[in-house]
PDB file of C-alpha atoms in Angstrom:
ATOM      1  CA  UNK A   1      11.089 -38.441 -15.269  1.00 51.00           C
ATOM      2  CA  UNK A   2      11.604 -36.905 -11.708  1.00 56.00           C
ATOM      3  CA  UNK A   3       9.386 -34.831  -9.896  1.00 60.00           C
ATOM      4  CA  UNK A   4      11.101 -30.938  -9.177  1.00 60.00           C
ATOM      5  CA  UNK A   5      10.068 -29.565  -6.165  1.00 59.00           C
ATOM      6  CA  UNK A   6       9.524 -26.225  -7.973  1.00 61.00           C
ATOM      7  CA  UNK A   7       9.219 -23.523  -4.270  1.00 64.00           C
ATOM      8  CA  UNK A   8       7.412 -19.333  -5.339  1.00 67.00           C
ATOM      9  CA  UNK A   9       8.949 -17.345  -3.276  1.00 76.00           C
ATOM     10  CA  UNK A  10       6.416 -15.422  -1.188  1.00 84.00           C
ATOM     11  CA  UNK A  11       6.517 -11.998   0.108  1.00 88.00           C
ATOM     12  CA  UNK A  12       7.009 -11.505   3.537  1.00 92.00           C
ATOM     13  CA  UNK A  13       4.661 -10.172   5.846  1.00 93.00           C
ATOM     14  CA  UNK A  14       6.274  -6.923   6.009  1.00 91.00           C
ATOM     15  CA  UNK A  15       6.246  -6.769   1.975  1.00 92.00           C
ATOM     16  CA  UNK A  16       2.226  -6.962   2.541  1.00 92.00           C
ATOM     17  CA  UNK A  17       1.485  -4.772   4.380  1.00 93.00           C
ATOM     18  CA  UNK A  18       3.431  -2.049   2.573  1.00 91.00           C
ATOM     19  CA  UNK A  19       1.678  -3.752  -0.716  1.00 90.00           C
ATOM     20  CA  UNK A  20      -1.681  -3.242   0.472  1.00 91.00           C
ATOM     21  CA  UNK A  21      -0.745   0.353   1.739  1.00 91.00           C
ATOM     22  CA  UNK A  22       0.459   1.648  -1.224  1.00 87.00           C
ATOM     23  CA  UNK A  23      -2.270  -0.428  -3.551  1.00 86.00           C
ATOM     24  CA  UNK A  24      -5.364   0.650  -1.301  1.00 85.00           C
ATOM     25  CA  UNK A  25      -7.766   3.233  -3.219  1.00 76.00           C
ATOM     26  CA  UNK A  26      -9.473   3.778   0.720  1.00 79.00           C
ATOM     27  CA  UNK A  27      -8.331   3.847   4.128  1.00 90.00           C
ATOM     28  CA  UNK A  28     -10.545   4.506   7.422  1.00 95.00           C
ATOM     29  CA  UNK A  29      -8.685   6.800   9.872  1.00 95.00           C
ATOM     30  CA  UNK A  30      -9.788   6.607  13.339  1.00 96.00           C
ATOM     31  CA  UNK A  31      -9.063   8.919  16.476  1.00 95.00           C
ATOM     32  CA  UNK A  32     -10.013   9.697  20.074  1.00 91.00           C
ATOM     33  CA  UNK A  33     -12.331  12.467  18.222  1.00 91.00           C
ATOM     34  CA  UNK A  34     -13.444  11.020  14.993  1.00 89.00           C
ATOM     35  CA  UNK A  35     -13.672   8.366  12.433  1.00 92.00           C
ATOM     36  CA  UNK A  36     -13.662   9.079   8.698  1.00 90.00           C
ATOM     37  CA  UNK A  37     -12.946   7.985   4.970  1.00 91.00           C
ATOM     38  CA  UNK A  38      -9.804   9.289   3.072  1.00 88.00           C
ATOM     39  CA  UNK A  39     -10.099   8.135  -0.078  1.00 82.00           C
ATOM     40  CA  UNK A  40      -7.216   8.368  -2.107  1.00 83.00           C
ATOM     41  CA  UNK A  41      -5.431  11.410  -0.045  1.00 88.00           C
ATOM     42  CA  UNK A  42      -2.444   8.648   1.390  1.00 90.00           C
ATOM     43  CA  UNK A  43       0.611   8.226  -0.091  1.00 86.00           C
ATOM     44  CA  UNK A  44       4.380   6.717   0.637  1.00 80.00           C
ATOM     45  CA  UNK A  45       7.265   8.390   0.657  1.00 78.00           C
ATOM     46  CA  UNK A  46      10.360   7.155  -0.530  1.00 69.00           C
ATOM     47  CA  UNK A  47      11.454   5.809   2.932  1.00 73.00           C
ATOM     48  CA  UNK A  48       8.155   4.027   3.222  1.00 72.00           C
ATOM     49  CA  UNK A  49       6.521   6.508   5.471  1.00 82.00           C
ATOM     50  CA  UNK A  50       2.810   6.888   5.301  1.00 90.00           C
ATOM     51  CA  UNK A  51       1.616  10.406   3.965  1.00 92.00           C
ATOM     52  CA  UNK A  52      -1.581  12.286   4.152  1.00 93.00           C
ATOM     53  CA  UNK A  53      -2.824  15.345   2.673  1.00 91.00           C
ATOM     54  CA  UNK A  54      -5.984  16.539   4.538  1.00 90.00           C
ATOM     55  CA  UNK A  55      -8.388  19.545   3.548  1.00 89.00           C
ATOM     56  CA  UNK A  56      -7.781  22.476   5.644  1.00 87.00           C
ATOM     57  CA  UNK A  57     -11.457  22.391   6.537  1.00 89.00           C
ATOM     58  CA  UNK A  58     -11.022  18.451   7.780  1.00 88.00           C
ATOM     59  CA  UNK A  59     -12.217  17.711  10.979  1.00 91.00           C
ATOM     60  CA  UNK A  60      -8.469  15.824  11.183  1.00 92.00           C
ATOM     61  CA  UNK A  61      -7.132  18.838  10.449  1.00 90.00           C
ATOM     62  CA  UNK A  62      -8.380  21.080  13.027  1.00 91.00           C
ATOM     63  CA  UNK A  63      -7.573  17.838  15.776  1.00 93.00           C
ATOM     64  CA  UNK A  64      -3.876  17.572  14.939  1.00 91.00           C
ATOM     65  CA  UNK A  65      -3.703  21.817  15.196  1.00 90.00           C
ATOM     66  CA  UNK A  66      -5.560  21.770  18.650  1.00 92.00           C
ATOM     67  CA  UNK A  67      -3.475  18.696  19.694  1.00 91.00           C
ATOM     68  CA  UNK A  68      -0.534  19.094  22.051  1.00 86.00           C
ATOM     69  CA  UNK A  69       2.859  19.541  20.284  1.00 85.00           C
ATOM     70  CA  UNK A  70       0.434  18.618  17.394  1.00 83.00           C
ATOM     71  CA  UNK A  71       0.393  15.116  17.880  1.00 90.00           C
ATOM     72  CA  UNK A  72      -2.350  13.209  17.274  1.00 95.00           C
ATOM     73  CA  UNK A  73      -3.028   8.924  17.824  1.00 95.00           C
ATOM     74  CA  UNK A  74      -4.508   7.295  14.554  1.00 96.00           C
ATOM     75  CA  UNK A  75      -5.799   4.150  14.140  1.00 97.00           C
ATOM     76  CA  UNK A  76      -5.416   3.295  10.303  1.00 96.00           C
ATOM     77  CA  UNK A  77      -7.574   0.662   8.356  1.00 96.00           C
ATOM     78  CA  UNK A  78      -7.071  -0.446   5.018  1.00 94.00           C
ATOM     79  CA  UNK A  79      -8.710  -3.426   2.898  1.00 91.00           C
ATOM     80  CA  UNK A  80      -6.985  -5.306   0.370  1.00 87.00           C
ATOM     81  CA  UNK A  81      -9.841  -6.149  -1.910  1.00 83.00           C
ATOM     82  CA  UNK A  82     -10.042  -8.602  -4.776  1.00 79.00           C
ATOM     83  CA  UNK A  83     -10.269  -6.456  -8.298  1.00 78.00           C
ATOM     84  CA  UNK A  84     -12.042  -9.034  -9.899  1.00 75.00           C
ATOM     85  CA  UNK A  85     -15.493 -11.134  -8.863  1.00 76.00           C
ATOM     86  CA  UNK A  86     -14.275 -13.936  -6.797  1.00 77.00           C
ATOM     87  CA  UNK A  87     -16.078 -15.806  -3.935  1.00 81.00           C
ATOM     88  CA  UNK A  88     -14.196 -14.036  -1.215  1.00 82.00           C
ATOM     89  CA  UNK A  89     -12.888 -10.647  -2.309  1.00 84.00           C
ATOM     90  CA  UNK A  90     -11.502  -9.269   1.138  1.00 86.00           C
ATOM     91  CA  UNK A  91      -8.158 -10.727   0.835  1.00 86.00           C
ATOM     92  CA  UNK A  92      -6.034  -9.011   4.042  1.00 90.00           C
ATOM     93  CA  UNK A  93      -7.144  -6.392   6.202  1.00 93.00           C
ATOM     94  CA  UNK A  94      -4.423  -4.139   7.539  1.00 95.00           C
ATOM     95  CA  UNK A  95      -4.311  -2.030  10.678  1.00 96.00           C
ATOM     96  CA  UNK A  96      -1.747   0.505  11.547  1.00 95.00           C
ATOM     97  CA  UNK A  97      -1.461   2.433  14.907  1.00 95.00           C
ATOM     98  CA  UNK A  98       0.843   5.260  15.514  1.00 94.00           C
ATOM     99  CA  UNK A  99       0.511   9.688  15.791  1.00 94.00           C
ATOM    100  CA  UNK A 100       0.031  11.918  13.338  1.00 94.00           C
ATOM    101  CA  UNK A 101       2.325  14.713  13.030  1.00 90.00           C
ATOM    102  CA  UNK A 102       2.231  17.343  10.411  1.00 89.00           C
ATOM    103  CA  UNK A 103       5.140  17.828   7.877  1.00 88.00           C
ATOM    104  CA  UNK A 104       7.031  20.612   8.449  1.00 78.00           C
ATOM    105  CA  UNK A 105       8.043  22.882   5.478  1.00 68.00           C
ATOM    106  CA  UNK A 106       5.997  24.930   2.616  1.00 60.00           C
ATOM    107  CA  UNK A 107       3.189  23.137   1.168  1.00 66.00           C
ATOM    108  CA  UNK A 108       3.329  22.460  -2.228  1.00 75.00           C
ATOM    109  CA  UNK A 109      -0.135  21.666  -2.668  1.00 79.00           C
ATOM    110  CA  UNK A 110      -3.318  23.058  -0.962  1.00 84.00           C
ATOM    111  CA  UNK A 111      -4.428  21.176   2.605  1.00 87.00           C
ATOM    112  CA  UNK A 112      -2.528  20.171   5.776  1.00 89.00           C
ATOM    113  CA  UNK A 113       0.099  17.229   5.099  1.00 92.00           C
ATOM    114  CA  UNK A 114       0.684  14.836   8.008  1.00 93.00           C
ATOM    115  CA  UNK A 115       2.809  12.060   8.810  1.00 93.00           C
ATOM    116  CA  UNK A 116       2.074   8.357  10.439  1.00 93.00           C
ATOM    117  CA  UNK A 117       4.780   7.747  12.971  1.00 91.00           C
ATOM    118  CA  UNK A 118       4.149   3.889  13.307  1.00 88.00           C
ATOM    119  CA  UNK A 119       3.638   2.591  16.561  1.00 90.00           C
ATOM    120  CA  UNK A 120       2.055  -1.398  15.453  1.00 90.00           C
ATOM    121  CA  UNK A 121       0.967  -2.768  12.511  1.00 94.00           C
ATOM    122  CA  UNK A 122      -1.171  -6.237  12.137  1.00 96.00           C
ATOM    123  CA  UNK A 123      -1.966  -8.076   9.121  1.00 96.00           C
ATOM    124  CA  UNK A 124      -5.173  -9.778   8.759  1.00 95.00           C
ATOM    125  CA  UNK A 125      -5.894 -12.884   6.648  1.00 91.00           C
ATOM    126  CA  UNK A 126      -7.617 -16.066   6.201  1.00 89.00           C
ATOM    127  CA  UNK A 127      -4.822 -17.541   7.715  1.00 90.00           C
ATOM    128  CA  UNK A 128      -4.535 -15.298  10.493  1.00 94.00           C
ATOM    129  CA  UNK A 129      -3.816 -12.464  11.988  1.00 96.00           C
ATOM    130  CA  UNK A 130       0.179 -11.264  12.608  1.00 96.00           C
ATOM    131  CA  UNK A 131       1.890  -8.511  14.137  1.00 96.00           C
ATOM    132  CA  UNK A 132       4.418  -7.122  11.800  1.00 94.00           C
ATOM    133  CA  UNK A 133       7.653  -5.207  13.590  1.00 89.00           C
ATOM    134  CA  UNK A 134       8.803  -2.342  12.953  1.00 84.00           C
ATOM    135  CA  UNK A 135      12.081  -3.125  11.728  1.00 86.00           C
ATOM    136  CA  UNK A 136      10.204  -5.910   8.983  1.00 89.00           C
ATOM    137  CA  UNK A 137       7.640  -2.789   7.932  1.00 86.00           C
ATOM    138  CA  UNK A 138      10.622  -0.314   7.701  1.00 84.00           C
ATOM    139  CA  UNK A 139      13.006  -2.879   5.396  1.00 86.00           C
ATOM    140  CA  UNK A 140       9.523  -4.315   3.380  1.00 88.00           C
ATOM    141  CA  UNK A 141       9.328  -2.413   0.038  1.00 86.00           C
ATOM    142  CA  UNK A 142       5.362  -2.725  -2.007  1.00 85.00           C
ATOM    143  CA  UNK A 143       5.100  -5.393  -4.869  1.00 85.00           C
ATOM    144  CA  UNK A 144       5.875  -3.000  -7.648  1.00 82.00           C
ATOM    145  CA  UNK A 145       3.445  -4.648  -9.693  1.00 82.00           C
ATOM    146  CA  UNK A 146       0.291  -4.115  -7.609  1.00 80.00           C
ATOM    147  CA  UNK A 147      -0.669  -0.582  -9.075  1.00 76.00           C
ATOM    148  CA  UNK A 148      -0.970  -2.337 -12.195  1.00 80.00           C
ATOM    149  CA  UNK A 149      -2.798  -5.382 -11.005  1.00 80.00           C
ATOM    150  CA  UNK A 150      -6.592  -4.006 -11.257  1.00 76.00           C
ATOM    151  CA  UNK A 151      -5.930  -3.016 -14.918  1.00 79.00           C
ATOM    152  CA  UNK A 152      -3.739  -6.170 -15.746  1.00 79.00           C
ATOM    153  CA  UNK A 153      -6.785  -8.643 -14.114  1.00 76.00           C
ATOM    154  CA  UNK A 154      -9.565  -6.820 -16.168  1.00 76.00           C
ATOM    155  CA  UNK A 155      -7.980  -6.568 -19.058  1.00 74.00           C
ATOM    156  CA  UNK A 156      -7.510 -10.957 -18.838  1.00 74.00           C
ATOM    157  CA  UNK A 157     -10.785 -11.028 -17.871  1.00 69.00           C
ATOM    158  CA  UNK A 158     -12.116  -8.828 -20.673  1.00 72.00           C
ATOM    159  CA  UNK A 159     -10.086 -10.851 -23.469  1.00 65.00           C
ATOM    160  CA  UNK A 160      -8.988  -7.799 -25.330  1.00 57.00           C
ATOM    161  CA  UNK A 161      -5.706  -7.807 -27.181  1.00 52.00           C
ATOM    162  CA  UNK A 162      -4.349  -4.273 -25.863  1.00 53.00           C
ATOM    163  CA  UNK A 163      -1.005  -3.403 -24.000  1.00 54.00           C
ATOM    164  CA  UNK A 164      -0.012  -1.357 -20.721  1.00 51.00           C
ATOM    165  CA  UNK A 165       2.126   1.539 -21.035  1.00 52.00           C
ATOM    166  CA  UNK A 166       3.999   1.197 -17.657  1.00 52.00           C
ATOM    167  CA  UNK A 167       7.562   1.423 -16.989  1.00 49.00           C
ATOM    168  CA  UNK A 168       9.749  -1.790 -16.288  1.00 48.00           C
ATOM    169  CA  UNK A 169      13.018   0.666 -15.045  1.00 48.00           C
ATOM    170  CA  UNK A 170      11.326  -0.306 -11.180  1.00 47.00           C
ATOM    171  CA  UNK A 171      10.495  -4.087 -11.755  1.00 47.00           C
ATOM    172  CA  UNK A 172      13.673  -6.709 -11.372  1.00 47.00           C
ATOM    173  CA  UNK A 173      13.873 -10.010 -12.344  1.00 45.00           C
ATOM    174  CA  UNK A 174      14.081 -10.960  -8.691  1.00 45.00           C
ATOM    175  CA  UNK A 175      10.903  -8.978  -8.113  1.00 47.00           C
ATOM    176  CA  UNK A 176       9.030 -10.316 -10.724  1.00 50.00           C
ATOM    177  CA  UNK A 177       9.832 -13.859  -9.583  1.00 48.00           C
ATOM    178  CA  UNK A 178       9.289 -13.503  -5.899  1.00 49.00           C
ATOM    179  CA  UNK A 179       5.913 -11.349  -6.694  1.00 51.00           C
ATOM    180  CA  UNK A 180       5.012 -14.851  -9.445  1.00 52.00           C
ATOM    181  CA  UNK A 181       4.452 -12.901 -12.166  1.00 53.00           C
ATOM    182  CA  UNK A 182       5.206 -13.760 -15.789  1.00 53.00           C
ATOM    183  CA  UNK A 183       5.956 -11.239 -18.595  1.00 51.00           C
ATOM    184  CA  UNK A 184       6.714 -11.532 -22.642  1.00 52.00           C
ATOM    185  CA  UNK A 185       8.565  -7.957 -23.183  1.00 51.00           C
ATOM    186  CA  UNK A 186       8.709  -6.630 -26.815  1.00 48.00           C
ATOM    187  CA  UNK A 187      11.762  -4.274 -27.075  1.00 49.00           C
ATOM    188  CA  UNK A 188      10.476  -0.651 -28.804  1.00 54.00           C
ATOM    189  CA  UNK A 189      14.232   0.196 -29.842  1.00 54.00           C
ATOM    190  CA  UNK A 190      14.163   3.007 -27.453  1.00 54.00           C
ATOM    191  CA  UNK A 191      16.467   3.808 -24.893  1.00 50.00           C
TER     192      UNK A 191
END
């Protein structure tokens, strides 16, 4: 028998940072004025750029409508953290720089809606910190599977016998090899 030097394909740096964007339930916005938590108001658009709705009575709110041309400098922090009890559960650390400018157009929702014009991004891990460029952040799309990957970890840890109702329309076989993940799919006849 031979050995088969058997290679998972990793995600590039750019693919990381995205993945913890998109994944990350917190983020820590920091400006010349003020530092806060925005839990859960961040979002990406379908070109990847980073959205955030903001209370009208937020203190970021009233800085980018005070600011010049209404442009404001944000430092960004996010923490990729470990769903699951393990020894070390910070597992990357990203930092984004840039302005925030608000969206134009009618709001469809209540708040102020702003936009992260990326000026640097860094990824932090145990094996370092990198700068990501620009060009490798814009091209990088999020692991499609790590919205799921809090539930799909608990639920192995748990041991119960239930099933996720997610959609597999976003998830390619190329995807799902270069992200190592392993499915059994049971057809429902639908479709």
């Amino acid at each position: 028998m031979s050995a088969v030097d058997v290679r998972t394909a990793q995600p590039t740096n750019g693919e990381r940072v995205r993945t913890v964007v998109a994944a990350a339930g917190s983020l820590m916005v920091v400006t010349d004025r003020h530092s806060c938590e925005l839990a859960g108001l961040h979002t990406l658009d379908d070109r990847g750029r980073l959205l955030l709705r903001v209370p009208d009575d937020c203190a970021l709110a009233a800085e980018v409508a005070l600011a010049p041309r209404g442009i404001v400098g944000a430092v960004l922090k996010f923490t990729d953290i470990a769903p699951t009890a393990v020894r070390d559960r910070v597992r990357a650390r990203v930092t984004l720089t840039g302005w925030f400018a608000p969206v134009s157009g009618s709001p469809q929702e209540p708040g102020v809606e702003l936009r992260l014009d990326f000026a640097h991004a860094e990824l932090d891990t145990a094996g370092g910190t990198v700068t990501v460029g620009l060009d490798e952040l814009t091209l990088a799309c999020a692991d499609p599977l790590a919205a799921y990957e809090a539930d799909m970890l608990t639920h192995l840890v748990d041991g119960t016998a239930t099933s996720w109702p997610c959609s597999l329309d976003s998830w390619t076989r190329s995807s799902c090899r270069e992200y190592g993940a392993s499915f059994r799919c049971h057809w429902t006849g639908t479709g």
